[in-house]
CSV table of C-alpha atoms and ligand atoms in Angstrom, one decimal:
chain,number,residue,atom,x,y,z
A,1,UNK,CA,0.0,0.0,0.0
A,2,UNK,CA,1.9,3.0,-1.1
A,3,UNK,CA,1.0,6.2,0.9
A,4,UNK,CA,1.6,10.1,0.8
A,5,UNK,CA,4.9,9.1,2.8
A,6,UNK,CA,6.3,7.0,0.4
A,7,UNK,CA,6.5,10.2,-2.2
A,8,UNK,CA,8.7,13.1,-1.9
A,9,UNK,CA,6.1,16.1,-4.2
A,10,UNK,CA,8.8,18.4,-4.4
A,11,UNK,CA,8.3,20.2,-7.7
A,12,UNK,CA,5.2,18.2,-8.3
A,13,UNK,CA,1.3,18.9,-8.7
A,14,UNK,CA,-1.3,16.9,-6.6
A,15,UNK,CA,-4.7,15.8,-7.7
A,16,UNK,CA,-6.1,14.8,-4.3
A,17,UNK,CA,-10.0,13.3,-4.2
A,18,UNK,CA,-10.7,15.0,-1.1
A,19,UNK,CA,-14.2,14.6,0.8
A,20,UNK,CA,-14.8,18.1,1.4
A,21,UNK,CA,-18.6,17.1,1.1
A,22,UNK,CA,-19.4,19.3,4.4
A,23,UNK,CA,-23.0,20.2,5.9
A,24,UNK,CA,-24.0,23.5,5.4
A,25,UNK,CA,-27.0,25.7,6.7
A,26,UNK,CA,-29.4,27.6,5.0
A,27,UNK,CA,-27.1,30.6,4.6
A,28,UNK,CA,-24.4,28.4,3.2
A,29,UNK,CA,-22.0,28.6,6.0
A,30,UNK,CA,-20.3,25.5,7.3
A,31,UNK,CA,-21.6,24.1,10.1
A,32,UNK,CA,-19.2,20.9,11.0
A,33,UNK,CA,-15.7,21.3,9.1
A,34,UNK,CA,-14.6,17.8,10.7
A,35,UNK,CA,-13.8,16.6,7.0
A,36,UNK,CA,-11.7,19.6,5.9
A,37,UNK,CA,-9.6,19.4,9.1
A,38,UNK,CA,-9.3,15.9,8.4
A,39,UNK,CA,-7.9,16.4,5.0
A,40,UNK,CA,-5.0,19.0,6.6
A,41,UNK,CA,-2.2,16.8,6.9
A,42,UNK,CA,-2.5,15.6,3.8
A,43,UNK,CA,-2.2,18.6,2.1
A,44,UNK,CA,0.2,20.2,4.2
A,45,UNK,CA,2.6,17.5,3.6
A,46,UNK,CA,2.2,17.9,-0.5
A,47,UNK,CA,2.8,22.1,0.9
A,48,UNK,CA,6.1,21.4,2.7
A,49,UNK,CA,7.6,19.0,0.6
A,50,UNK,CA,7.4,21.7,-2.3
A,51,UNK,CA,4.8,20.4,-4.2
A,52,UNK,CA,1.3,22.0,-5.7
A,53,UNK,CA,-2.1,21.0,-4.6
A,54,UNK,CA,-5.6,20.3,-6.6
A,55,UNK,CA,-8.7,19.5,-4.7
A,56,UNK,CA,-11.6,18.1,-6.0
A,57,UNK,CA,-14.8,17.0,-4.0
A,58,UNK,CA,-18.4,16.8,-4.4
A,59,UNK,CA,-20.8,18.7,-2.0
A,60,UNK,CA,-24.3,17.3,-2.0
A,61,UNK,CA,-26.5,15.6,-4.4
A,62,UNK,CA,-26.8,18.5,-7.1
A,63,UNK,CA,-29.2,17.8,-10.1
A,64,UNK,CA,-26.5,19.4,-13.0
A,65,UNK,CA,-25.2,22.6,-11.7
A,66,UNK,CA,-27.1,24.3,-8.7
A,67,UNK,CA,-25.7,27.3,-7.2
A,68,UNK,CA,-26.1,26.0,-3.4
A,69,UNK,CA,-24.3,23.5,-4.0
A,70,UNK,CA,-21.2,25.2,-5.7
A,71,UNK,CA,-17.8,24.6,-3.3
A,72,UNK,CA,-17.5,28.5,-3.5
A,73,UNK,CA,-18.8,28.7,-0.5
A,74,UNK,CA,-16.2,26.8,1.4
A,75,UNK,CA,-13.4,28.3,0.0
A,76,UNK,CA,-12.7,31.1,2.8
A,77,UNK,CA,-13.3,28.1,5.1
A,78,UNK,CA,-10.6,25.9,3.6
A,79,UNK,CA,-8.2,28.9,3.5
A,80,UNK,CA,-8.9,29.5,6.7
A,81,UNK,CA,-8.1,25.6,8.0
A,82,UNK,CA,-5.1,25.5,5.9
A,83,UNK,CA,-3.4,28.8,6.5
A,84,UNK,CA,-2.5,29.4,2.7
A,85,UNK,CA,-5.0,31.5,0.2
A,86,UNK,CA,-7.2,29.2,-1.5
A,87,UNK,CA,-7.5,30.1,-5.5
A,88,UNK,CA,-10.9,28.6,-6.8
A,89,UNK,CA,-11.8,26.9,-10.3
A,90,UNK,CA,-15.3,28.1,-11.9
A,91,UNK,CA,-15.6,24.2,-13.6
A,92,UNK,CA,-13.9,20.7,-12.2
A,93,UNK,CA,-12.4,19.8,-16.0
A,94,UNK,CA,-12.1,21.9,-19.5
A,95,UNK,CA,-9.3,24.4,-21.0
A,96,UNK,CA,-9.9,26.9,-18.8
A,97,UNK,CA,-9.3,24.8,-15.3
A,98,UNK,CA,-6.0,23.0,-17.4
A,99,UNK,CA,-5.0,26.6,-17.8
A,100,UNK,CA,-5.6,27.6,-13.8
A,101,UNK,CA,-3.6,24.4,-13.2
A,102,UNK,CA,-0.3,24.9,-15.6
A,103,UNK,CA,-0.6,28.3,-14.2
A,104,UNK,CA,-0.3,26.9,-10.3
A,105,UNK,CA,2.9,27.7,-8.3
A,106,UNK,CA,4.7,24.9,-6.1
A,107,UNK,CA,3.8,25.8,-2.8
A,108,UNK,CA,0.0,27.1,-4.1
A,109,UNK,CA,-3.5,25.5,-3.8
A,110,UNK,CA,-6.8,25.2,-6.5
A,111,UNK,CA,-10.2,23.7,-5.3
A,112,UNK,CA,-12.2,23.1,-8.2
A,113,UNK,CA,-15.9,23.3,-8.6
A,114,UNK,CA,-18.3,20.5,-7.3
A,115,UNK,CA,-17.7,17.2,-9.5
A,116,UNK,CA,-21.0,16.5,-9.4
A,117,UNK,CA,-22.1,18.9,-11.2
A,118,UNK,CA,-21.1,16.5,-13.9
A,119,UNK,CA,-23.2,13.2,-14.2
A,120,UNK,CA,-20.1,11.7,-15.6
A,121,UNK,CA,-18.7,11.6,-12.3
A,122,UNK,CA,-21.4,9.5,-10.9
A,123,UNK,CA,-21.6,7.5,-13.7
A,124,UNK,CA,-17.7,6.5,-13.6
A,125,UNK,CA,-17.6,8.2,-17.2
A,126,UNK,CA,-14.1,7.0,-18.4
A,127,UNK,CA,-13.7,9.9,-20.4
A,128,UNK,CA,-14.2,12.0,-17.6
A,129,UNK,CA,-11.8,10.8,-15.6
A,130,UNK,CA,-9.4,10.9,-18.1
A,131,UNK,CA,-9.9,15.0,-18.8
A,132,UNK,CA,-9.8,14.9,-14.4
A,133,UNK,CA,-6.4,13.1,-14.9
A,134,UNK,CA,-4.9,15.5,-16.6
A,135,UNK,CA,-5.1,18.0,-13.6
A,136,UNK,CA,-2.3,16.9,-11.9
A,137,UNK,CA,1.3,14.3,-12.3
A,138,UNK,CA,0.6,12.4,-8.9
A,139,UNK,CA,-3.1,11.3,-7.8
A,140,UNK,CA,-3.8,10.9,-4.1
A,141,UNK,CA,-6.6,9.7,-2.7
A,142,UNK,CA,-8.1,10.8,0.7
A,143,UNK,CA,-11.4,10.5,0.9
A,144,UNK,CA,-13.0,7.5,2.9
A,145,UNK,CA,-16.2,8.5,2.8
A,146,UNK,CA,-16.7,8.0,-1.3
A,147,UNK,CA,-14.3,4.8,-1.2
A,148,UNK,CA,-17.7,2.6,-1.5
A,149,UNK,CA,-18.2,4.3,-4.7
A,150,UNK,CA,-17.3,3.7,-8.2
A,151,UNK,CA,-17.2,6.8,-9.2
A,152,UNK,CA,-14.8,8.8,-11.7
A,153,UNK,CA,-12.8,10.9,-9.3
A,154,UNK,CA,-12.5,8.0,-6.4
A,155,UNK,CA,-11.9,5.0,-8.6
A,156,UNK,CA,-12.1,5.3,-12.4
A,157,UNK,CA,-9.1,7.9,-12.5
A,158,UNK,CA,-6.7,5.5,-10.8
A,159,UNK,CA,-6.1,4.0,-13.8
A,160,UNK,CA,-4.7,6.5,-15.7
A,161,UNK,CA,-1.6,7.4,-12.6
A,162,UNK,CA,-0.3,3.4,-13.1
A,163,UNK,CA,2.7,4.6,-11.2
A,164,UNK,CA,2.2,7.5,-9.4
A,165,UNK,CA,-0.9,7.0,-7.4
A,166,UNK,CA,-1.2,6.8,-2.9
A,167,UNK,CA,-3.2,7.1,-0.4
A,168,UNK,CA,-3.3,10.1,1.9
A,169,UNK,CA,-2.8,10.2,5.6
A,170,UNK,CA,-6.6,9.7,6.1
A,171,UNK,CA,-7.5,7.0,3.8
A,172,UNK,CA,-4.5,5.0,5.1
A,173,UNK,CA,-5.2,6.0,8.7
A,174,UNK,CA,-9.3,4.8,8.0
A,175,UNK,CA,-7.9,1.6,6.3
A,176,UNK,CA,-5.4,0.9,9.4
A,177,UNK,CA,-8.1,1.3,12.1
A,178,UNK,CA,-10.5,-1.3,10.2
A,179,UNK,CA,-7.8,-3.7,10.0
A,180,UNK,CA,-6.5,-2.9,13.9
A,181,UNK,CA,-10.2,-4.5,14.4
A,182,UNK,CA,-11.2,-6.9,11.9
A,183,UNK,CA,-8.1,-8.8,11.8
A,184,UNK,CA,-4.9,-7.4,14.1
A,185,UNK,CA,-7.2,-6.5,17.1
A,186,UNK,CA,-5.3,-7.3,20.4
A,187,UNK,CA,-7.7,-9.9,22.8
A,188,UNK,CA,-10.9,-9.4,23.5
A,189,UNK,CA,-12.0,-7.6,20.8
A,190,UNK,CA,-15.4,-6.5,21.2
A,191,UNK,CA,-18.3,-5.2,18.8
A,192,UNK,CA,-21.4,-2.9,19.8
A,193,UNK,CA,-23.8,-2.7,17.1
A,194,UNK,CA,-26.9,-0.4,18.0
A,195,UNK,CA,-29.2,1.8,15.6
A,196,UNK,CA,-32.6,1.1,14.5
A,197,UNK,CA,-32.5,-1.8,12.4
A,198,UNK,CA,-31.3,-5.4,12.0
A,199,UNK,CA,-32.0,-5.2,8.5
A,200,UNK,CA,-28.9,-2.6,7.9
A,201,UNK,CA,-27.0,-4.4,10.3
A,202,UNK,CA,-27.1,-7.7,9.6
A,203,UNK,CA,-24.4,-8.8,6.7
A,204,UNK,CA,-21.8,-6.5,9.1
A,205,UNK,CA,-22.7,-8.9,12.6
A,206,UNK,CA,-22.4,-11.7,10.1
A,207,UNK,CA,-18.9,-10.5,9.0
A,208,UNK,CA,-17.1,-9.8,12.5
A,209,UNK,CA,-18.9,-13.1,14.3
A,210,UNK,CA,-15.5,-14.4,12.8
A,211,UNK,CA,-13.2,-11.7,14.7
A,212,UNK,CA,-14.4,-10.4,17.8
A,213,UNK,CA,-14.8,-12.3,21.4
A,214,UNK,CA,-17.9,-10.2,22.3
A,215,UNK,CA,-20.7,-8.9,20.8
A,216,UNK,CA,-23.0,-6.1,22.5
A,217,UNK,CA,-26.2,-5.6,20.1
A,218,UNK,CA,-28.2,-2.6,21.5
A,219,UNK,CA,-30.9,-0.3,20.6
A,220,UNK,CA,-33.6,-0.7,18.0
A,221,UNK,CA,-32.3,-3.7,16.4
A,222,UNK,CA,-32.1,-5.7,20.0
A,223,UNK,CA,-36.2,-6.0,20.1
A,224,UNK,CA,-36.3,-8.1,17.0
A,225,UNK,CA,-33.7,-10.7,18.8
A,226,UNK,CA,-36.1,-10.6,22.2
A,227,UNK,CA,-39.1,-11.1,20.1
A,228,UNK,CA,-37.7,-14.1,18.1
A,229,UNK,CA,-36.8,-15.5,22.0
A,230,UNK,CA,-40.5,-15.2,23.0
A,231,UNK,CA,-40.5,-11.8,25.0
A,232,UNK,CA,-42.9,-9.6,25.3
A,233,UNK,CA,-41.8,-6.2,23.7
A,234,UNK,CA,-44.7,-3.9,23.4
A,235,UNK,CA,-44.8,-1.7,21.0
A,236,UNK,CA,-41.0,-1.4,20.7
A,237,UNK,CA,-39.5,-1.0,17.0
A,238,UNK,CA,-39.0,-4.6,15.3
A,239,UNK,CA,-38.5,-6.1,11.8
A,240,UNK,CA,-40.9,-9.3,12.5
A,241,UNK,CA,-39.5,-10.7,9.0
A,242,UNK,CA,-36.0,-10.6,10.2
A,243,UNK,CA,-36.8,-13.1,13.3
A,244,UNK,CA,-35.4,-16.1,12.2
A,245,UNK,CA,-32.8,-14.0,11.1
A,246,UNK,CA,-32.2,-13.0,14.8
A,247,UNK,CA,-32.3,-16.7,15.9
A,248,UNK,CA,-29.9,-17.9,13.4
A,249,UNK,CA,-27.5,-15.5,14.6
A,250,UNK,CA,-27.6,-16.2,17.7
A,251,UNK,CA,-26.7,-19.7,16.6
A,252,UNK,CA,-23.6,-18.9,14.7
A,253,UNK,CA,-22.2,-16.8,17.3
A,254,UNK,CA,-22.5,-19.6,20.1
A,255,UNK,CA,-20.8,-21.8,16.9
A,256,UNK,CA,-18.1,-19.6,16.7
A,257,UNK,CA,-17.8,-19.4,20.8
A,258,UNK,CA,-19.0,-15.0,20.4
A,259,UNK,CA,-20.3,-13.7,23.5
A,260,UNK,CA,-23.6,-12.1,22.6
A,261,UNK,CA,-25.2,-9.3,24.8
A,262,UNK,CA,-28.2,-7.8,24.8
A,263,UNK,CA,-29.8,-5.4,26.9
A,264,UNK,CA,-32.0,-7.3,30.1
A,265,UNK,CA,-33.7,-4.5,30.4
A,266,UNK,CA,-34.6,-1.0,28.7
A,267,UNK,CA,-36.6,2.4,29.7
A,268,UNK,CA,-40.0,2.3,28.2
A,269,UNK,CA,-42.2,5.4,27.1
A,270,UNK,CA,-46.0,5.3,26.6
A,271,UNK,CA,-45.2,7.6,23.4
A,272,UNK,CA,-41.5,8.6,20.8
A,273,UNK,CA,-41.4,11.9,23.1
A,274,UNK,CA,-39.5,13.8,25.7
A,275,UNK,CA,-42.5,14.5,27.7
A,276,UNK,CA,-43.5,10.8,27.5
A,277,UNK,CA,-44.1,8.8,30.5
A,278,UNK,CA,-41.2,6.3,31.8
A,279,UNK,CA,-40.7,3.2,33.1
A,280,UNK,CA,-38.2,0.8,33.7
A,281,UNK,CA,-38.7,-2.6,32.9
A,282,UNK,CA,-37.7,-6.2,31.7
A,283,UNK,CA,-36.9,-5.9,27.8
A,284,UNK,CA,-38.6,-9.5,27.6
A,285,UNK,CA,-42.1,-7.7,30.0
A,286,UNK,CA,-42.6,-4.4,28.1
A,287,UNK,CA,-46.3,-4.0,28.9
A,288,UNK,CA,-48.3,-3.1,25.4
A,289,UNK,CA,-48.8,0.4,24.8
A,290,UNK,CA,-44.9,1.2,26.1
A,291,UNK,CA,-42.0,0.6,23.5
A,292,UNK,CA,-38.3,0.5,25.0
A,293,UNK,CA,-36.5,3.9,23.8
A,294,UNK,CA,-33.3,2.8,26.0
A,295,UNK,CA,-30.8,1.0,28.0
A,296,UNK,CA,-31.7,0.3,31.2
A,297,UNK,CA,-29.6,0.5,34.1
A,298,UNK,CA,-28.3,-3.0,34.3
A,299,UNK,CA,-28.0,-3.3,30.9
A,300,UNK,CA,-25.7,-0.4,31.3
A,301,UNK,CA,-23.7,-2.0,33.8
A,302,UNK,CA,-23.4,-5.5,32.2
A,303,UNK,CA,-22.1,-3.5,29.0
A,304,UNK,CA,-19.8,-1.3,31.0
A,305,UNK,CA,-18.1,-4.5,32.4
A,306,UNK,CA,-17.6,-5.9,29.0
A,307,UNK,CA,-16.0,-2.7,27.6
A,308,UNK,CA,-13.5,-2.5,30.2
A,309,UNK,CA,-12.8,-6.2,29.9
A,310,UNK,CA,-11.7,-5.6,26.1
A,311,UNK,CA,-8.3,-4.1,24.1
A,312,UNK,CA,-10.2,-3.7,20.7
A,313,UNK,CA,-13.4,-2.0,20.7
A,314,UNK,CA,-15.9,-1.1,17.8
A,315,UNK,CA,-18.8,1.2,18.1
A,316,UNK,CA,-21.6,1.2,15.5
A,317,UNK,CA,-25.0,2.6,16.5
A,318,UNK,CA,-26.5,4.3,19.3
A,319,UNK,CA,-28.0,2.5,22.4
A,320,UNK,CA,-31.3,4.2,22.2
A,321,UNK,CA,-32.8,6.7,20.5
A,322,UNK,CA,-30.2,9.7,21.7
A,323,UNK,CA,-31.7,12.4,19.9
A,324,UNK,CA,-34.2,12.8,22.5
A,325,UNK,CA,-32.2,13.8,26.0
A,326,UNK,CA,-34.6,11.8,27.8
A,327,UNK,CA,-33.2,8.7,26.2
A,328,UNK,CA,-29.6,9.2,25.6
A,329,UNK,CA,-28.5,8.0,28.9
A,330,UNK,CA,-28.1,4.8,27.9
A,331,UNK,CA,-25.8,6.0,25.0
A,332,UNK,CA,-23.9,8.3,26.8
A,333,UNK,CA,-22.8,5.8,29.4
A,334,UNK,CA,-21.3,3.5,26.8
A,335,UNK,CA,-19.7,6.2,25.2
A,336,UNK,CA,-18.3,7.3,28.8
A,337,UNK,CA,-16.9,3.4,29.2
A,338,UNK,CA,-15.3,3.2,26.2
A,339,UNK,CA,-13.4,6.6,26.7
A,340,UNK,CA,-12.4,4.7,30.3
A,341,UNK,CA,-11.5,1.6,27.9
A,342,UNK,CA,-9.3,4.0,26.1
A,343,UNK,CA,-7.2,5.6,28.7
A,344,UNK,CA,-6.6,2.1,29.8
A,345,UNK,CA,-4.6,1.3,26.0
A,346,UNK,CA,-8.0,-0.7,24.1
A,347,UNK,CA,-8.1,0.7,20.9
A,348,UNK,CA,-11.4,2.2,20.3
A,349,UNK,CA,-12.9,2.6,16.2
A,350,UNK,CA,-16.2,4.4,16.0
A,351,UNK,CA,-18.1,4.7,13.1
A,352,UNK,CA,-21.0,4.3,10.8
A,353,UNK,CA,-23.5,7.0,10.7
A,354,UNK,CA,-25.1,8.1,13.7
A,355,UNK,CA,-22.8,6.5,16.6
A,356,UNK,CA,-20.0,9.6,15.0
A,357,UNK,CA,-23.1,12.1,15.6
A,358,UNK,CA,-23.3,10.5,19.3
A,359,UNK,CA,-19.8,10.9,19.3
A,360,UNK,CA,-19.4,14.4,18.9
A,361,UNK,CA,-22.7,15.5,20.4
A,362,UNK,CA,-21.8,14.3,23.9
A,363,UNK,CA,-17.7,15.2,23.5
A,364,UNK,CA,-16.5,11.7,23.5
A,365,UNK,CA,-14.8,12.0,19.7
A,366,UNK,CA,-10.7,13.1,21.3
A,367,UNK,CA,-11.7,10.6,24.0
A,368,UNK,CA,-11.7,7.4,21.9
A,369,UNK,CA,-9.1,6.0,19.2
A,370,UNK,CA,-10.2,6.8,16.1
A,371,UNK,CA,-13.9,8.4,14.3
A,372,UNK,CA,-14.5,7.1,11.0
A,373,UNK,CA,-15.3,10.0,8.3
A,374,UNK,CA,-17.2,7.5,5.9
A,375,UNK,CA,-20.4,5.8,7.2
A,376,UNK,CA,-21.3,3.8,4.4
A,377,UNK,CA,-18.2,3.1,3.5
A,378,UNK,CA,-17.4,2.2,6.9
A,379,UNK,CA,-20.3,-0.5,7.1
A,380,UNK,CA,-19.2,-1.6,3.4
A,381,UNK,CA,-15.8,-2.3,5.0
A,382,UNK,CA,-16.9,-3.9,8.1
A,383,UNK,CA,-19.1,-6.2,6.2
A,384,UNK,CA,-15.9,-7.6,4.5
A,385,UNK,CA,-16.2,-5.4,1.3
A,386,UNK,CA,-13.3,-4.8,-0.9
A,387,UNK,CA,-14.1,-1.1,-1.6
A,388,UNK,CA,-13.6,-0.2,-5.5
A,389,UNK,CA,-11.9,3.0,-4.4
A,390,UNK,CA,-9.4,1.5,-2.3
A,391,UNK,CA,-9.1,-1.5,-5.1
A,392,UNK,CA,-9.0,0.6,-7.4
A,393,UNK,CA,-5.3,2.1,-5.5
A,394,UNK,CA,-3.7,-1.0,-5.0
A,395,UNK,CA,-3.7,-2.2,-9.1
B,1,AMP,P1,-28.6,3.6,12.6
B,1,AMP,O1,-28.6,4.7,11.6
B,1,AMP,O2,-29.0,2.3,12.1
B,1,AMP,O3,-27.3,3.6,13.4
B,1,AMP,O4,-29.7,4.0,13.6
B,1,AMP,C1,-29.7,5.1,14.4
B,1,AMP,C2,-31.1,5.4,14.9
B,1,AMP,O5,-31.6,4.4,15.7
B,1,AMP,C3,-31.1,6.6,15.8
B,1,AMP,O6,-31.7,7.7,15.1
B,1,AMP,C4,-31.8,6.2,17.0
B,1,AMP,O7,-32.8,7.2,17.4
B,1,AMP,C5,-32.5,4.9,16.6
B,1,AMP,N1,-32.8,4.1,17.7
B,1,AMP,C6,-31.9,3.6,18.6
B,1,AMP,N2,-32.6,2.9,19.6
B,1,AMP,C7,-33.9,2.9,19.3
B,1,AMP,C8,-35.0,2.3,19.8
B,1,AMP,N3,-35.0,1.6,21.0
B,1,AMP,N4,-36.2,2.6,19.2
B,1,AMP,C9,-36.3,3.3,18.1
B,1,AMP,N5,-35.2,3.8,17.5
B,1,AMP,C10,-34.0,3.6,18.1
């Protein structure tokens, strides 16, 4: 795997696939610039080593070219997180943007305009990628969170840098941590899947039965399992089709000698509110009319335990439904553990979609190992995936 290190860009120009796809509010200013920071040392290593730097990104899901979705708007904010004057390209490919680009000084930085703007990119249009190629003499990608895709800036363009292709600090760093857990995690590596579903779920629990020691399922998905066991679970979320599902699991992890826990018992609400009324109660005796929103409090501790028992630690999915403060407990005390797991050496991945917002809502993101900037691609990897992006890098 050949990364940024490996190359010295000294007199060189850098076409780096950045993920600058950031969230923005209604008046267009940035409100989370986590995936520009992330892309920093990346680009200041291209900086200091003497080199040029291109950046190309998507932002959104334009339909053709739609102003509010132009990376215009983020170029005072990249300038900002870089410390170097950003110069900014009206189109992603053409004459003019090969112009701005022979006209680039070593030590100088172009973001070009939203690739998407372009079906071509989407569509992995070959041609496309070739006019992309020819914006820069060393291709780097660093963007996780497009890695899942086959798209003409993350996967198609690899082809035409046979030789001079790597992967930036992030990419390799993302790639690194999956591996730490799938397959070089130090003893007893441990998995927490939570979120709503078993259905999104289940092809990455089948994956990592065969690499970790214990496996915490929480939230949502953990009704289906009691259900399938006979409980009683009220009106709590559950995908009735994916019982068997459940059972079968359950199986193959006791094959494979897993440690499976699930919550004993949960807080229930008599309605999806924080003014609801709450109780505390068996997960397998939720009375009808009350669905389980949370964790309970020995749930909590049984999971606690575990965490602290384990070196390698993965976090996918909340434990209840954290968006409402009145049910976040149970999620905040696992992050709170695994922070504890971490100051004690276990290496700690989190990612996947809304564990990262959990993450970062309650302050636990410097407090753990590593948070994942792809959530698809993250769940693409941890079901075993070879993802075309990264493929794409290593040919
Ligand atoms: P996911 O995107 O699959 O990680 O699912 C995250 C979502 O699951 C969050 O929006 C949570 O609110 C939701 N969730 C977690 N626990 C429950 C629960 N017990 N009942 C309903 N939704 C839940």
């Amino acid at each position: 795997m050949k990364t940024i290190q490996d190359i010295n860009f000294e007199g060189k120009k850098a076409l780096i696939r950045v993920d600058f796809n950031v969230p923005l509010d209604e008046n267009l200013n940035i409100t989370d610039d986590t995936r520009i920071q992330a892309a920093k040392p990346t680009i200041a290593k291209i900086l200091k080593d003497g080199g040029a730097v291109v950046l190309m990104s998507h932002l959104g899901r334009p339909k053709g070219v739609e102003e509010k979705y132009s990376l215009k708007h983020i170029v005072k904010k990249v300038s900002e997180v870089l410390g170097v004057e950003v110069k900014f390209a009206p189109d992603c490919v053409g004459d003019e943007v090969e112009k701005m680009v022979s006209e680039l000084k070593m030590g100088e930085v172009l973001l070009l305009e939203n690739l998407r703007f372009h079906p071509e990119e989407k569509a992995g249009d070959v041609n496309f990628a070739k006019q992309l190629s020819k914006l820069g003499d060393v291709y780097v990608n660093d963007a996780f969170g497009t890695a899942h895709r086959a798209h003409a800036s993350t996967t198609i363009i690899a082809q035409f840098f046979p030789n001079n292709k790597c992967f930036g600090f992030l990419l390799a760093k993302e790639i690194e941590s999956i591996k730490k857990v799938l397959s070089e995690g130090e003893k007893p590596v441990l998995a927490i899947l939570g979120g709503a579903k078993v259905s999104s779920k289940i092809t990455v629990i089948e994956n990592i039965l065969d690499a970790v020691d214990h496996l915490i399922i929480g939230g949502g998905m953990s009704f289906t399992f009691i259900k399938a066991q006979g409980g009683k679970i009220g009106n709590s979320i559950c995908e009735d089709d994916k019982q068997e599902l459940a059972l079968a699991i359950l199986k193959q992890a006791k094959e494979k000698g897993v440690h499976v826990y699930i919550p004993v018992d949960v807080v229930a609400a008599d309605a999806f509110s924080n003014n609801a009324n709450t109780q505390i109660c068996d997960i397998n005796k939720i009375p009808n009319g009350w669905q389980g929103l949370d964790a309970g409090p020995k749930s909590i501790e049984i999971f606690n335990k575990v965490v602290l028992e384990s070196k390698t630690i993965l976090w996918n999915g909340p434990l209840g439904v954290f968006e409402l403060d009145k049910f976040a407990e149970g999620t905040i005390a696992l992050g709170n553990s695994i922070a504890e797991a971490t100051k004690k050496g276990a290496f700690s991945l989190v990612g996947g979609g809304d564990s990262v917002a959990a993450v970062k809502q309650f302050g636990f993101a410097d407090k753990v190992s590593y948070v994942s900037t792809g959530g698809g691609a993250m769940l693409e990897s941890l079901e075993g995936k070879t993802l075309p992006g990264i493929e794409a890098m290593l040919k």
